[in-house]
Amino acid sequence: MGMKIFSVFFFALLFLASPFLQVARCQSEAEADVAEAVEGGDLGIVGEDVQDFGDPNYSSAPEVKTVCVFPKNSAKCPFYSELCRFQFSGMTVSRSLKRQSPTAAGNTATWFLDKCRNMSSRPSTRFMASLLLLLFYSLADSFADLPSQFQAQQELTDINKSTILPTCPCRRAATLLEMDSKNGNKCPKNITEASQIRHGLTLLDADFFNDIKVLEIAKGAKEFNIPIIRTNRKLVASINGGLHNPSPLVFNPEWSKEQSQGKASRFNHPSASGIQRPINEEDIAFMSVLELGELIKKKQITSEELTGIFLKRLRRYNPVLESVVTYTEDLAYQQAKEADKLLSQGVHLGPLHGIPYGLKDIISVPLYKTTWGSTTFKNQVLNIEAWVYKRLKSAGAVLVAKLVTGSLAYDDIWFGGRTRNPWNIEEFSTGSSAGPAACTSAGMIPFAIGSETAGSITYPASRCGVTALRPTFGSVGRTGVMSLSESLDKLGPFCRNAADCAVILDAIRGEDPDDLSSRDIPFGDPFSVDITKLTVGYLDDADMEVVHVLESKGVKVVPFKLNYTVDSVQGILNFTMDVDMLAHFDEWQRSGKDDDYEAQDQWPVELRRARVVSAVDYLQAQRARGKLIQEVKENFNVDAFIGNATDWERVCMGNLVGLPVIVVPTGFKNIPNPPPTGTRRRTTVNTGIYAPPNHDHIALALAMAYQSATNHHKQRPPIDDLGPNDTIPNHPTVPIPPRRLHM
């Protein structure tokens, strides 16, 4: 008897609860359909939203968590079909809202709801509904265990929003999501707008606001932010590469105030005594700056004659290497004649007196094009005398050419082609200081000035087998130089050897009154450093020949690891560089000039992505950068360390922290798949010597000590047997490593 009563009661309860069971099954099937559609790419996900709908009449309602999906392809209405999952007190239910046909009632929608089920308006029915609701809560967790024969078939039930139970906590949701009764088959305007804005906020990782807050954000942005943005852009934005209106926010890499104390003094350059002029021009072309300076000082050669030798080599090999943008021949001979005249009057300006050189073509020189390597700017003439050019001119140096930069200081592709490596013309130089590296390596110039934001000195120097210095940030002024990032950009020399790098650094360093980041750093004299008092660490990837040579010269060498916990170093650099550059090239991008960029997989992609980095996230990246600097400082317990110069993580870390590094050639290896007839082409091997900020003299002294015992830096690439008519493969036969950010 008891069993019969229980059975009757159970089936009666089941009958009354069948609508809820339908909901449970429909929910499960709907969610499965949605999951399949999302996976198949037919639906897009709007996001998650925790909200209480802001309705004071329902302040006691629990928070509602929604996860909505919608069709990606619908020309008339992007929210044609929407499935949202609601959570009430831990119980998940679903609701499907479909756009009705024009003939359907404007306020009618299709719903699957547990608590918002239409029970009709009769009091008795409402009482029963409330009772069943309580029973439903008690059984909600067991629905999944019910036998399949008790689960009702899916049934779509149309209900009018006005008949939803007044006590339903999601009534406000129904009001927000109701269809526009005046427009019939159109999506609700306010929800469409909020959803679209929220979808955009996902790109900023800021899609956590509810609809009311999203619309508030949109209103504030339109009425407050955008007018300010446009006013500021009108004041300072142009497509000038950051030449004017620099940011007053200054990055200083110094680890202590003691580093900047003291008066900066010039280096005590050694003289290359006993040097005699070689018979042939080829040997002259590969002499060091100090050696050439001695020839000029002793009047064994004139600056004008030396200028002619290097201009001839530039014109001979440029068709092979594609490394020169502009020959400054008239200016060069004018400056060379002036240098010879001064010397005849007994005036010698120093080791650079009368020495030819080249500038990366992001450095402006009046009356000559400064193209930035870009089709957009290939006819640009800037009547600005760059600070570094002024310094070299005052030292008596002779500018013979503007050298290739990758387009807008990225890699080695420019509007005139792609620069090649003199050691193996079937591969490219990398960049973006492509021309300075290739021309110095090929003996087309004695030295050149390049720049680095993230690898633009270290990578091409390593590929082309030359010695190059990336100095401490702020040691060389940047007025008149195209800017990528004001807290990362640095200018540095490409030379035959480390001693030449020291000579060039001494000539170009100092405070630039128009560059707020520049400082007159009191470097020690690299020519007088006692290296036997130094402790030098070596990383796992260090070239051990360098370690052994320095050890043989009395340097204490120890294994070393530079530990830090910041795991987003590469991302910090990307945020910093990309956002800074976009600020400089905002109008360039807005005017569609990025469509003309030479390599569409480079800057255009980077800068479009930078458009959705928020100011908050940019500043968070700078705070993380500060943490990195502190950790590197605390763990830098040696005077310098030796390691691979092209490790990407290390390139990013070094530039963010402001570490100086000198790249030195350490040998050669065979190229992959050499021709059966043999070849002189080689792959260069190199290493980097790193020092703390403001200690460039330590790295230079160690590099000079190593090069005094080796001759890798004196080797000449096989470019000497190539002429303008040599055939170069359209595509390199040697695989080129995937492109990285080389600025």
XYZ file of C-alpha atoms in Angstrom:
743
model
C 0.000 0.000 0.000
C 2.732 2.395 0.961
C 4.535 1.643 -2.285
C 1.384 2.418 -4.324
C 0.873 5.751 -2.561
C 4.492 6.602 -3.137
C 4.201 5.661 -6.830
C 1.065 7.776 -7.323
C 2.673 10.688 -5.541
C 5.881 10.267 -7.528
C 4.179 10.142 -10.934
C 1.875 13.037 -10.009
C 4.909 15.019 -9.028
C 6.641 13.934 -12.227
C 3.618 15.036 -14.284
C 3.552 18.440 -12.654
C 7.317 18.773 -12.973
C 7.466 17.677 -16.606
C 7.942 21.237 -17.906
C 11.037 21.514 -15.787
C 12.311 18.184 -17.045
C 11.799 19.472 -20.556
C 13.905 22.446 -19.623
C 16.667 20.194 -18.300
C 16.803 18.119 -21.445
C 16.459 21.121 -23.746
C 19.241 22.798 -21.850
C 21.521 19.831 -22.308
C 20.743 19.462 -25.997
C 20.972 23.190 -26.643
C 24.334 23.401 -24.918
C 25.593 20.441 -26.940
C 24.421 22.078 -30.165
C 26.057 25.337 -29.199
C 29.328 23.645 -28.266
C 29.369 21.867 -31.613
C 28.608 25.082 -33.483
C 31.308 27.010 -31.633
C 33.856 24.296 -32.326
C 32.839 24.240 -35.974
C 33.267 27.983 -36.297
C 29.594 28.806 -36.894
C 29.167 30.651 -33.609
C 31.252 33.247 -31.845
C 31.534 33.711 -28.088
C 30.572 37.071 -26.621
C 32.114 36.512 -23.202
C 31.225 36.331 -19.527
C 29.352 38.961 -17.616
C 28.579 39.075 -13.907
C 25.777 41.510 -13.235
C 22.754 42.232 -11.072
C 21.164 44.318 -13.859
C 21.255 47.406 -11.693
C 17.527 47.273 -10.964
C 16.688 48.513 -7.420
C 13.440 46.522 -7.489
C 15.442 43.344 -7.706
C 18.340 44.205 -5.448
C 17.859 40.948 -3.589
C 18.239 38.915 -6.750
C 21.379 36.810 -6.955
C 24.077 37.742 -9.433
C 23.625 36.349 -12.904
C 26.530 34.959 -14.856
C 25.975 34.824 -18.597
C 27.999 33.192 -21.315
C 26.502 34.099 -24.673
C 27.200 32.815 -28.141
C 25.933 34.181 -31.420
C 26.178 33.400 -35.148
C 29.226 34.886 -36.844
C 27.520 35.331 -40.204
C 24.281 37.285 -40.283
C 24.080 40.345 -42.453
C 20.878 41.724 -40.977
C 21.427 40.979 -37.339
C 24.642 39.769 -35.682
C 22.607 38.462 -32.751
C 20.106 36.478 -34.811
C 20.274 33.606 -32.358
C 21.684 33.869 -28.899
C 22.106 31.258 -26.225
C 22.919 32.473 -22.757
C 23.594 30.414 -19.691
C 22.344 31.863 -16.430
C 23.491 30.818 -12.984
C 21.174 31.327 -10.019
C 22.574 30.290 -6.655
C 24.792 27.696 -8.289
C 22.094 26.157 -10.532
C 22.694 26.471 -14.263
C 19.846 26.908 -16.730
C 19.733 28.060 -20.319
C 17.753 30.430 -22.426
C 17.584 30.591 -26.191
C 16.440 33.807 -27.815
C 15.587 33.648 -31.502
C 14.649 36.498 -33.775
C 11.042 36.122 -34.821
C 9.732 36.395 -38.361
C 8.159 39.713 -39.364
C 4.696 38.194 -38.887
C 5.333 37.158 -35.310
C 4.455 39.290 -32.343
C 7.153 41.857 -31.752
C 7.554 41.125 -28.075
C 7.604 37.367 -28.355
C 10.725 35.302 -27.837
C 11.517 31.649 -27.375
C 12.811 30.838 -23.907
C 14.138 27.909 -21.926
C 13.952 28.946 -18.300
C 13.578 27.146 -15.023
C 12.273 29.925 -12.797
C 10.856 32.136 -15.529
C 8.472 29.561 -16.911
C 5.024 30.936 -17.772
C 2.587 29.428 -15.241
C -0.328 31.632 -16.330
C -1.648 34.458 -14.215
C -4.112 32.493 -12.034
C -3.305 32.667 -8.285
C -3.814 28.949 -7.784
C -1.459 28.156 -10.600
C 1.084 30.594 -9.232
C 0.811 28.936 -5.828
C 1.370 25.518 -7.407
C 4.247 26.935 -9.415
C 5.869 28.247 -6.249
C 5.406 24.878 -4.549
C 6.832 23.045 -7.549
C 9.691 25.516 -7.654
C 10.673 24.533 -4.121
C 10.425 20.853 -4.996
C 12.394 21.518 -8.165
C 15.222 23.075 -6.159
C 15.433 19.982 -3.999
C 15.558 17.699 -7.034
C 17.639 19.901 -9.323
C 20.883 18.134 -8.626
C 19.417 14.709 -9.412
C 18.055 15.417 -12.910
C 21.100 13.951 -14.539
C 20.410 10.616 -12.833
C 16.772 10.227 -13.984
C 16.067 7.324 -16.358
C 15.857 8.394 -19.975
C 12.192 7.287 -20.267
C 11.181 10.012 -17.796
C 12.842 12.785 -19.835
C 10.390 14.719 -21.962
C 11.017 15.488 -25.590
C 12.328 18.931 -26.527
C 9.543 21.409 -27.005
C 9.791 25.065 -27.902
C 7.310 27.100 -25.923
C 6.534 30.655 -26.973
C 5.714 32.928 -24.081
C 5.147 36.636 -23.861
C 7.636 38.517 -21.707
C 4.822 40.320 -19.904
C 3.535 37.065 -18.403
C 6.814 36.064 -16.767
C 6.399 35.698 -13.004
C 6.906 39.086 -11.325
C 9.074 37.468 -8.656
C 11.468 36.002 -11.187
C 15.023 37.299 -10.500
C 15.729 37.417 -14.234
C 12.764 39.620 -15.083
C 15.132 42.518 -15.491
C 17.126 40.381 -17.911
C 14.007 39.788 -19.951
C 13.436 43.523 -20.095
C 17.001 44.192 -21.193
C 16.915 41.464 -23.807
C 13.437 42.100 -25.142
C 13.016 42.564 -28.839
C 12.232 46.010 -30.125
C 8.444 46.010 -30.458
C 8.537 48.980 -32.810
C 10.963 47.381 -35.222
C 9.636 43.848 -35.097
C 12.373 41.646 -36.475
C 15.380 43.793 -35.535
C 17.788 43.180 -32.681
C 17.371 45.277 -29.498
C 19.535 48.324 -30.038
C 20.906 48.693 -26.523
C 21.892 45.050 -26.210
C 23.434 44.976 -29.673
C 25.539 48.025 -28.838
C 26.619 46.704 -25.437
C 27.465 43.301 -26.863
C 29.458 44.807 -29.698
C 31.395 47.035 -27.321
C 32.030 44.132 -24.976
C 33.276 42.077 -27.900
C 35.738 44.876 -28.655
C 36.784 44.991 -25.019
C 37.866 41.355 -25.261
C 40.814 42.627 -27.322
C 41.866 44.630 -24.267
C 41.128 41.816 -21.800
C 38.534 44.173 -20.306
C 35.242 42.423 -21.072
C 34.296 41.947 -17.420
C 31.860 44.887 -17.211
C 28.091 44.418 -17.196
C 25.912 45.935 -19.923
C 25.122 49.095 -17.995
C 28.812 49.765 -17.317
C 29.750 48.942 -20.902
C 27.300 51.531 -22.215
C 28.564 53.991 -19.623
C 32.133 53.414 -20.839
C 31.062 53.979 -24.431
C 29.282 57.199 -23.544
C 32.275 58.501 -21.589
C 34.713 57.561 -24.334
C 32.684 59.358 -26.995
C 31.942 62.464 -24.949
C 35.191 62.822 -22.984
C 38.085 60.680 -24.250
C 37.809 61.053 -28.013
C 37.790 64.890 -28.063
C 40.976 64.894 -25.967
C 42.555 62.203 -28.149
C 41.832 64.156 -31.314
C 43.071 67.420 -29.852
C 46.363 65.861 -28.757
C 46.820 64.121 -32.081
C 46.269 67.401 -33.910
C 48.895 69.043 -31.709
C 51.733 66.540 -32.043
C 50.981 63.657 -34.410
C 52.534 63.565 -37.857
C 54.268 61.036 -40.054
C 57.684 62.313 -39.027
C 59.061 59.328 -37.149
C 59.243 61.038 -33.786
C 61.599 63.776 -34.948
C 59.632 66.438 -33.100
C 57.726 66.683 -29.807
C 59.499 63.858 -27.936
C 57.923 62.498 -24.786
C 59.098 64.097 -21.523
C 59.036 60.645 -19.895
C 62.715 59.747 -19.566
C 64.208 56.295 -19.048
C 67.428 56.167 -17.022
C 69.162 52.771 -16.823
C 71.608 53.736 -14.059
C 71.735 51.294 -11.157
C 72.948 53.886 -8.651
C 73.599 57.602 -8.469
C 77.285 56.865 -7.973
C 77.438 55.644 -11.570
C 76.729 59.132 -12.894
C 79.000 61.018 -10.521
C 82.285 62.415 -11.704
C 83.375 64.346 -14.729
C 83.509 62.655 -18.106
C 86.910 62.799 -19.732
C 88.160 61.761 -23.157
C 89.831 58.405 -23.716
C 93.601 58.194 -24.037
C 93.800 56.764 -27.550
C 96.919 54.822 -28.442
C 98.802 55.700 -31.600
C 99.413 53.137 -34.319
C 103.103 53.918 -34.551
C 105.229 52.451 -37.300
C 102.330 52.081 -39.748
C 103.279 52.289 -43.410
C 100.952 52.830 -46.324
C 100.167 49.558 -48.144
C 100.829 49.337 -51.853
C 97.357 48.272 -52.990
C 94.005 49.834 -52.226
C 92.511 46.531 -51.062
C 94.868 46.465 -48.094
C 94.155 50.113 -47.357
C 90.420 49.425 -47.354
C 90.731 46.883 -44.544
C 92.928 48.951 -42.259
C 91.506 50.017 -38.909
C 90.437 53.557 -38.065
C 93.468 54.058 -35.831
C 95.777 52.836 -38.601
C 94.173 55.040 -41.260
C 94.263 57.984 -38.880
C 97.975 57.484 -38.427
C 98.503 57.440 -42.211
C 96.631 60.749 -42.540
C 98.392 62.313 -39.573
C 101.789 61.320 -40.998
C 100.642 62.602 -44.424
C 101.225 59.233 -46.075
C 97.757 59.612 -47.596
C 95.330 62.510 -47.883
C 91.747 62.434 -46.756
C 90.672 63.280 -50.293
C 92.541 60.266 -51.697
C 91.184 57.979 -48.995
C 87.669 59.234 -49.674
C 88.084 58.372 -53.344
C 89.185 54.817 -52.503
C 86.107 54.135 -50.397
C 83.658 55.793 -52.797
C 85.062 53.550 -55.536
C 84.517 50.438 -53.386
C 81.012 51.540 -52.470
C 80.056 51.865 -56.120
C 81.737 48.592 -57.052
C 80.112 46.343 -54.464
C 76.776 48.018 -53.843
C 75.105 46.313 -56.838
C 75.992 42.997 -55.183
C 75.122 43.815 -51.575
C 72.360 46.423 -52.044
C 73.696 48.249 -49.007
C 73.858 51.925 -50.052
C 70.908 54.300 -50.347
C 72.609 57.623 -51.150
C 76.170 58.585 -52.046
C 77.135 61.882 -50.439
C 80.037 62.364 -52.842
C 79.985 66.163 -53.091
C 79.768 66.565 -49.333
C 82.467 63.939 -48.832
C 85.020 65.643 -51.042
C 84.183 68.995 -49.481
C 84.791 67.633 -45.978
C 87.902 65.724 -47.075
C 89.462 68.832 -48.601
C 88.687 70.764 -45.427
C 90.381 68.061 -43.339
C 93.472 68.177 -45.552
C 93.544 71.960 -45.374
C 93.395 71.949 -41.575
C 96.188 69.411 -41.389
C 98.329 71.525 -43.687
C 97.798 74.362 -41.213
C 98.980 72.192 -38.350
C 95.505 71.432 -36.974
C 94.808 67.769 -36.213
C 91.331 67.067 -34.816
C 92.050 63.591 -33.486
C 91.964 59.965 -34.615
C 88.930 60.526 -36.876
C 90.490 63.435 -38.758
C 89.779 62.824 -42.453
C 88.383 59.289 -41.961
C 85.463 58.320 -44.282
C 82.366 56.712 -42.780
C 78.688 55.966 -43.411
C 75.439 56.667 -41.567
C 72.396 54.453 -41.305
C 69.686 56.162 -43.321
C 67.501 57.015 -40.353
C 70.021 59.721 -39.390
C 69.322 63.077 -41.001
C 71.851 65.162 -42.902
C 70.736 68.479 -44.459
C 70.353 68.596 -48.260
C 70.419 64.806 -48.572
C 67.583 62.322 -48.565
C 66.802 60.516 -45.335
C 64.548 57.738 -46.564
C 64.157 55.543 -43.478
C 64.339 52.707 -46.029
C 60.664 53.199 -46.835
C 58.786 53.725 -50.086
C 56.669 56.296 -48.254
C 59.698 58.441 -47.392
C 62.134 57.646 -50.214
C 62.160 61.286 -51.397
C 62.235 62.826 -47.907
C 64.818 65.530 -47.242
C 65.135 66.679 -43.635
C 66.966 69.913 -43.042
C 67.966 68.735 -39.604
C 71.560 68.149 -38.626
C 71.518 65.050 -36.458
C 73.448 65.281 -33.199
C 75.635 62.281 -34.016
C 76.464 63.745 -37.429
C 77.472 67.020 -35.770
C 79.785 65.166 -33.393
C 81.492 63.263 -36.175
C 81.817 66.374 -38.321
C 83.467 68.229 -35.455
C 85.875 65.289 -35.064
C 86.905 65.706 -38.704
C 85.236 62.565 -40.093
C 84.063 62.489 -43.730
C 80.569 61.263 -44.622
C 80.654 59.249 -47.870
C 77.237 57.546 -47.906
C 73.841 57.054 -46.312
C 73.552 53.297 -45.769
C 70.617 50.919 -45.913
C 68.205 50.531 -43.060
C 65.447 47.989 -43.238
C 62.192 49.807 -43.940
C 61.330 51.943 -40.915
C 64.213 50.275 -39.083
C 62.940 46.708 -39.364
C 65.085 43.822 -40.673
C 66.957 44.063 -44.015
C 64.196 44.649 -46.600
C 63.993 48.200 -47.938
C 62.430 49.979 -50.898
C 65.470 49.251 -53.084
C 65.854 45.552 -52.371
C 67.328 43.424 -49.613
C 70.860 43.724 -48.251
C 73.153 40.691 -48.474
C 75.880 39.273 -46.265
C 79.414 39.799 -47.687
C 80.553 36.486 -46.210
C 77.853 34.618 -48.104
C 75.870 36.539 -50.708
C 73.256 33.797 -50.829
C 72.011 34.898 -47.430
C 70.909 38.281 -46.180
C 72.504 40.606 -43.667
C 69.572 40.808 -41.221
C 68.915 44.243 -39.828
C 67.868 46.770 -39.399
C 71.405 48.226 -39.498
C 71.927 46.195 -42.656
C 73.994 48.709 -44.618
C 76.390 49.647 -41.803
C 77.160 45.981 -41.088
C 77.530 44.860 -44.714
C 79.583 47.869 -45.834
C 81.969 47.673 -42.883
C 82.419 43.936 -43.368
C 83.156 44.350 -47.098
C 85.768 47.075 -46.608
C 83.532 49.628 -48.305
C 83.955 52.017 -45.356
C 86.218 52.030 -42.264
C 83.277 52.420 -39.861
C 79.579 53.210 -39.768
C 76.942 54.340 -37.306
C 73.910 52.122 -36.826
C 71.115 51.929 -34.305
C 69.403 49.357 -32.133
C 66.013 49.111 -30.515
C 65.896 45.330 -30.348
C 68.762 43.596 -32.119
C 69.579 45.991 -34.961
C 73.254 46.196 -34.041
C 73.856 42.753 -32.580
C 72.163 40.691 -35.313
C 73.722 42.210 -38.468
C 77.135 42.494 -36.777
C 76.968 38.797 -35.955
C 75.787 37.800 -39.427
C 78.342 39.935 -41.276
C 81.283 39.203 -38.969
C 82.173 42.677 -37.735
C 82.859 44.174 -34.329
C 80.050 46.425 -33.102
C 79.074 48.157 -29.881
C 75.582 48.648 -28.535
C 76.372 51.263 -25.884
C 74.613 52.073 -22.645
C 71.226 53.651 -23.274
C 71.496 57.438 -23.208
C 75.214 57.652 -23.937
C 74.717 58.973 -27.496
C 72.261 61.748 -28.399
C 69.500 60.961 -30.902
C 68.318 64.337 -32.193
C 67.588 64.087 -35.916
C 67.167 60.312 -35.829
C 63.957 58.455 -36.666
C 62.555 57.099 -33.428
C 60.991 53.739 -32.722
C 61.006 53.837 -28.936
C 62.367 56.704 -26.899
C 63.271 54.386 -24.021
C 64.982 51.761 -26.194
C 66.667 53.468 -29.184
C 70.475 53.588 -29.150
C 73.157 54.589 -31.664
C 76.408 52.650 -31.923
C 79.432 51.984 -34.161
C 80.276 49.133 -36.566
C 84.050 48.803 -36.887
C 87.005 46.566 -37.730
C 87.850 45.999 -34.066
C 87.031 46.916 -30.475
C 89.662 49.655 -30.286
C 87.973 51.441 -33.185
C 84.618 51.092 -31.399
C 86.140 52.818 -28.373
C 87.455 55.647 -30.554
C 84.067 56.170 -32.211
C 82.170 56.009 -28.910
C 84.488 58.646 -27.487
C 83.716 60.936 -30.421
C 79.924 60.629 -30.396
C 79.081 60.298 -26.688
C 77.864 63.153 -24.526
C 74.746 65.029 -23.554
C 72.499 66.129 -26.392
C 70.510 69.196 -25.213
C 67.527 68.161 -27.350
C 67.481 64.527 -26.210
C 66.278 64.364 -22.618
C 67.489 60.780 -22.216
C 71.082 61.556 -23.186
C 73.718 61.998 -20.495
C 77.379 62.821 -20.267
C 78.345 59.493 -18.734
C 81.723 59.403 -16.934
C 83.006 56.221 -18.583
C 86.352 54.864 -17.514
C 89.086 54.761 -20.124
C 88.926 51.365 -21.882
C 92.566 51.750 -22.942
C 93.734 51.858 -19.304
C 91.546 49.187 -17.633
C 93.506 46.615 -15.617
C 91.681 43.467 -16.719
C 93.533 41.299 -14.167
C 91.359 42.872 -11.484
C 88.134 41.843 -13.214
C 85.868 38.884 -12.572
C 84.083 37.800 -15.724
C 81.249 35.293 -15.866
C 80.535 33.029 -18.794
C 77.136 31.623 -19.717
C 76.472 28.127 -21.007
C 76.405 29.386 -24.608
C 79.603 31.449 -24.372
C 82.373 30.865 -26.894
C 84.967 29.082 -24.769
C 87.857 30.373 -26.869
C 87.073 33.841 -25.551
C 86.937 32.502 -22.001
C 90.305 30.741 -22.308
C 92.033 33.708 -23.965
C 90.888 36.114 -21.265
C 91.848 33.650 -18.557
C 95.327 33.395 -20.063
C 95.604 37.180 -19.771
C 94.933 37.134 -16.044
C 91.166 37.658 -15.987
C 89.298 35.685 -13.335
C 86.600 33.755 -15.198
C 83.730 31.948 -13.464
C 80.573 30.108 -14.565
C 77.614 32.465 -14.446
C 73.849 32.499 -14.733
C 71.844 35.700 -14.933
C 68.711 34.747 -13.043
C 65.469 36.702 -12.981
C 61.851 35.728 -12.382
C 60.181 38.017 -14.923
C 58.845 35.617 -17.545
C 57.373 38.146 -19.981
C 60.583 39.840 -21.113
C 59.909 39.468 -24.821
C 56.333 40.655 -24.411
C 57.432 43.698 -22.407
C 59.799 44.676 -25.184
C 57.116 44.224 -27.839
C 54.586 46.339 -25.919
C 57.150 49.069 -25.294
C 58.522 49.221 -28.814
C 55.289 48.745 -30.747
C 53.211 51.260 -28.787
C 55.986 53.853 -28.818
C 56.449 53.488 -32.554
C 52.723 53.675 -33.211
C 52.644 57.007 -31.391
C 55.317 58.240 -33.815
C 53.652 56.745 -36.897
C 50.004 57.203 -35.934
C 49.161 59.385 -38.926
C 51.179 57.126 -41.225
C 48.918 54.237 -40.246
C 45.683 56.266 -40.267
C 46.382 57.523 -43.772
C 46.783 53.957 -45.055
C 50.505 54.248 -45.739
C 51.064 50.898 -44.073
C 49.607 49.332 -47.226
C 52.734 50.523 -49.067
C 55.122 48.909 -46.605
C 57.733 46.688 -48.272
C 57.116 43.571 -46.144
C 53.523 43.208 -44.996
C 54.423 40.567 -42.400
C 56.547 43.070 -40.483
C 55.669 46.525 -39.107
C 52.094 46.671 -40.456
C 51.143 43.642 -38.360
C 53.041 44.871 -35.305
C 51.530 48.348 -35.368
C 47.955 47.251 -36.029
C 48.187 44.985 -33.027
C 49.651 47.814 -30.949
C 46.483 49.836 -31.569
C 44.666 47.705 -28.967
C 47.272 47.858 -26.190
C 45.682 50.009 -23.505
C 47.553 52.713 -21.621
C 46.998 50.725 -18.440
C 48.625 47.620 -19.901
C 51.482 49.649 -21.376
C 52.241 51.088 -17.948
C 51.952 47.655 -16.360
C 54.581 46.490 -18.841
C 56.853 49.352 -17.734
C 56.360 48.352 -14.111
C 57.309 44.797 -15.030
C 60.328 46.254 -16.816
C 61.307 47.982 -13.590
C 61.078 44.671 -11.760
C 63.306 43.076 -14.399
C 65.902 45.840 -14.039
C 65.978 45.400 -10.270
C 66.379 41.630 -10.498
C 69.141 41.850 -13.116
C 70.942 44.401 -10.965
C 70.742 42.160 -7.892
C 72.063 39.121 -9.771
C 74.784 40.856 -11.780
C 77.580 39.892 -9.369
C 80.451 39.975 -11.877
C 82.179 42.807 -13.710
C 81.016 41.493 -17.084
C 79.789 38.275 -18.653
C 80.275 36.450 -21.939
C 77.433 34.870 -23.901
C 75.728 34.493 -27.250
C 75.022 37.904 -28.774
C 71.916 36.877 -30.723
C 69.893 34.924 -28.175
C 66.491 36.614 -28.527
C 65.599 36.542 -24.837
C 68.975 38.095 -24.030
C 68.588 40.708 -26.758
C 65.242 41.733 -25.262
C 66.526 41.686 -21.688
C 69.643 43.686 -22.529
C 67.716 46.387 -24.345
C 65.065 46.683 -21.635
C 67.692 46.959 -18.899
C 70.040 49.174 -20.919
C 73.087 46.873 -20.841
C 75.980 47.631 -23.195
C 77.318 44.727 -25.271
C 80.117 44.427 -27.772
C 79.848 41.801 -30.498
C 83.180 40.241 -31.504
C 83.911 37.717 -34.288
C 85.326 34.476 -32.864
C 85.704 32.274 -35.932
C 84.001 30.698 -38.911
C 82.315 27.491 -39.960
C 81.400 26.004 -43.306
C 78.160 27.013 -44.965
C 75.475 24.332 -45.274
C 75.517 22.385 -48.556
C 78.609 23.971 -50.121
C 79.050 23.556 -53.897
C 81.148 20.535 -54.954
C 83.751 22.822 -56.525
C 84.386 24.431 -53.151
C 83.725 27.945 -51.891
C 85.334 30.677 -49.837
C 82.004 31.602 -48.339
C 81.704 31.098 -44.608
C 79.278 31.421 -41.734
C 80.653 33.743 -39.074
C 80.834 32.774 -35.408
C 80.720 35.436 -32.718
C 80.032 36.143 -29.086
C 78.944 39.054 -26.917
C 80.659 40.658 -23.933
C 78.096 42.331 -21.660
C 78.672 44.887 -18.905
C 76.449 46.807 -16.466
C 75.057 50.183 -17.589
C 77.701 52.933 -17.743
C 80.481 50.311 -17.846
C 81.009 50.143 -21.591
C 84.734 50.602 -20.988
C 84.866 47.214 -19.245
C 83.322 45.382 -22.209
C 85.561 47.290 -24.620
C 88.718 46.516 -22.634
C 87.915 42.791 -22.525
C 87.158 42.720 -26.254
C 90.428 44.502 -27.028
C 92.317 41.998 -24.886
C 90.732 39.086 -26.745
C 91.390 40.595 -30.181
C 95.013 41.323 -29.289
C 95.552 37.550 -29.164
C 93.394 36.513 -32.151
C 92.901 37.538 -35.766
C 89.299 36.544 -36.541
C 88.359 40.213 -36.863
C 91.071 40.741 -39.487
C 89.683 38.240 -41.984
C 88.240 39.537 -45.255
C 85.025 38.258 -46.802
C 85.054 36.814 -50.345
C 83.293 39.908 -51.645
C 86.598 41.030 -53.208
C 86.210 38.792 -56.255
C 82.678 39.946 -57.051
C 81.764 42.698 -59.442
C 78.604 44.525 -60.544
C 77.796 41.949 -63.213
C 77.952 38.869 -61.000
C 74.811 36.768 -61.044
C 73.064 36.489 -57.700
C 70.346 33.869 -57.119
C 66.868 35.319 -56.879
C 66.249 33.074 -53.904
C 68.904 32.090 -51.385
C 69.912 28.447 -51.506
C 70.827 28.541 -47.837
C 67.774 28.562 -45.550
C 67.349 31.877 -43.786
C 66.236 31.678 -40.135
C 62.691 32.881 -39.433
C 62.466 36.649 -39.249
C 62.596 38.187 -35.809
C 62.220 41.726 -34.576
C 65.522 43.289 -35.617
C 65.243 47.044 -35.103
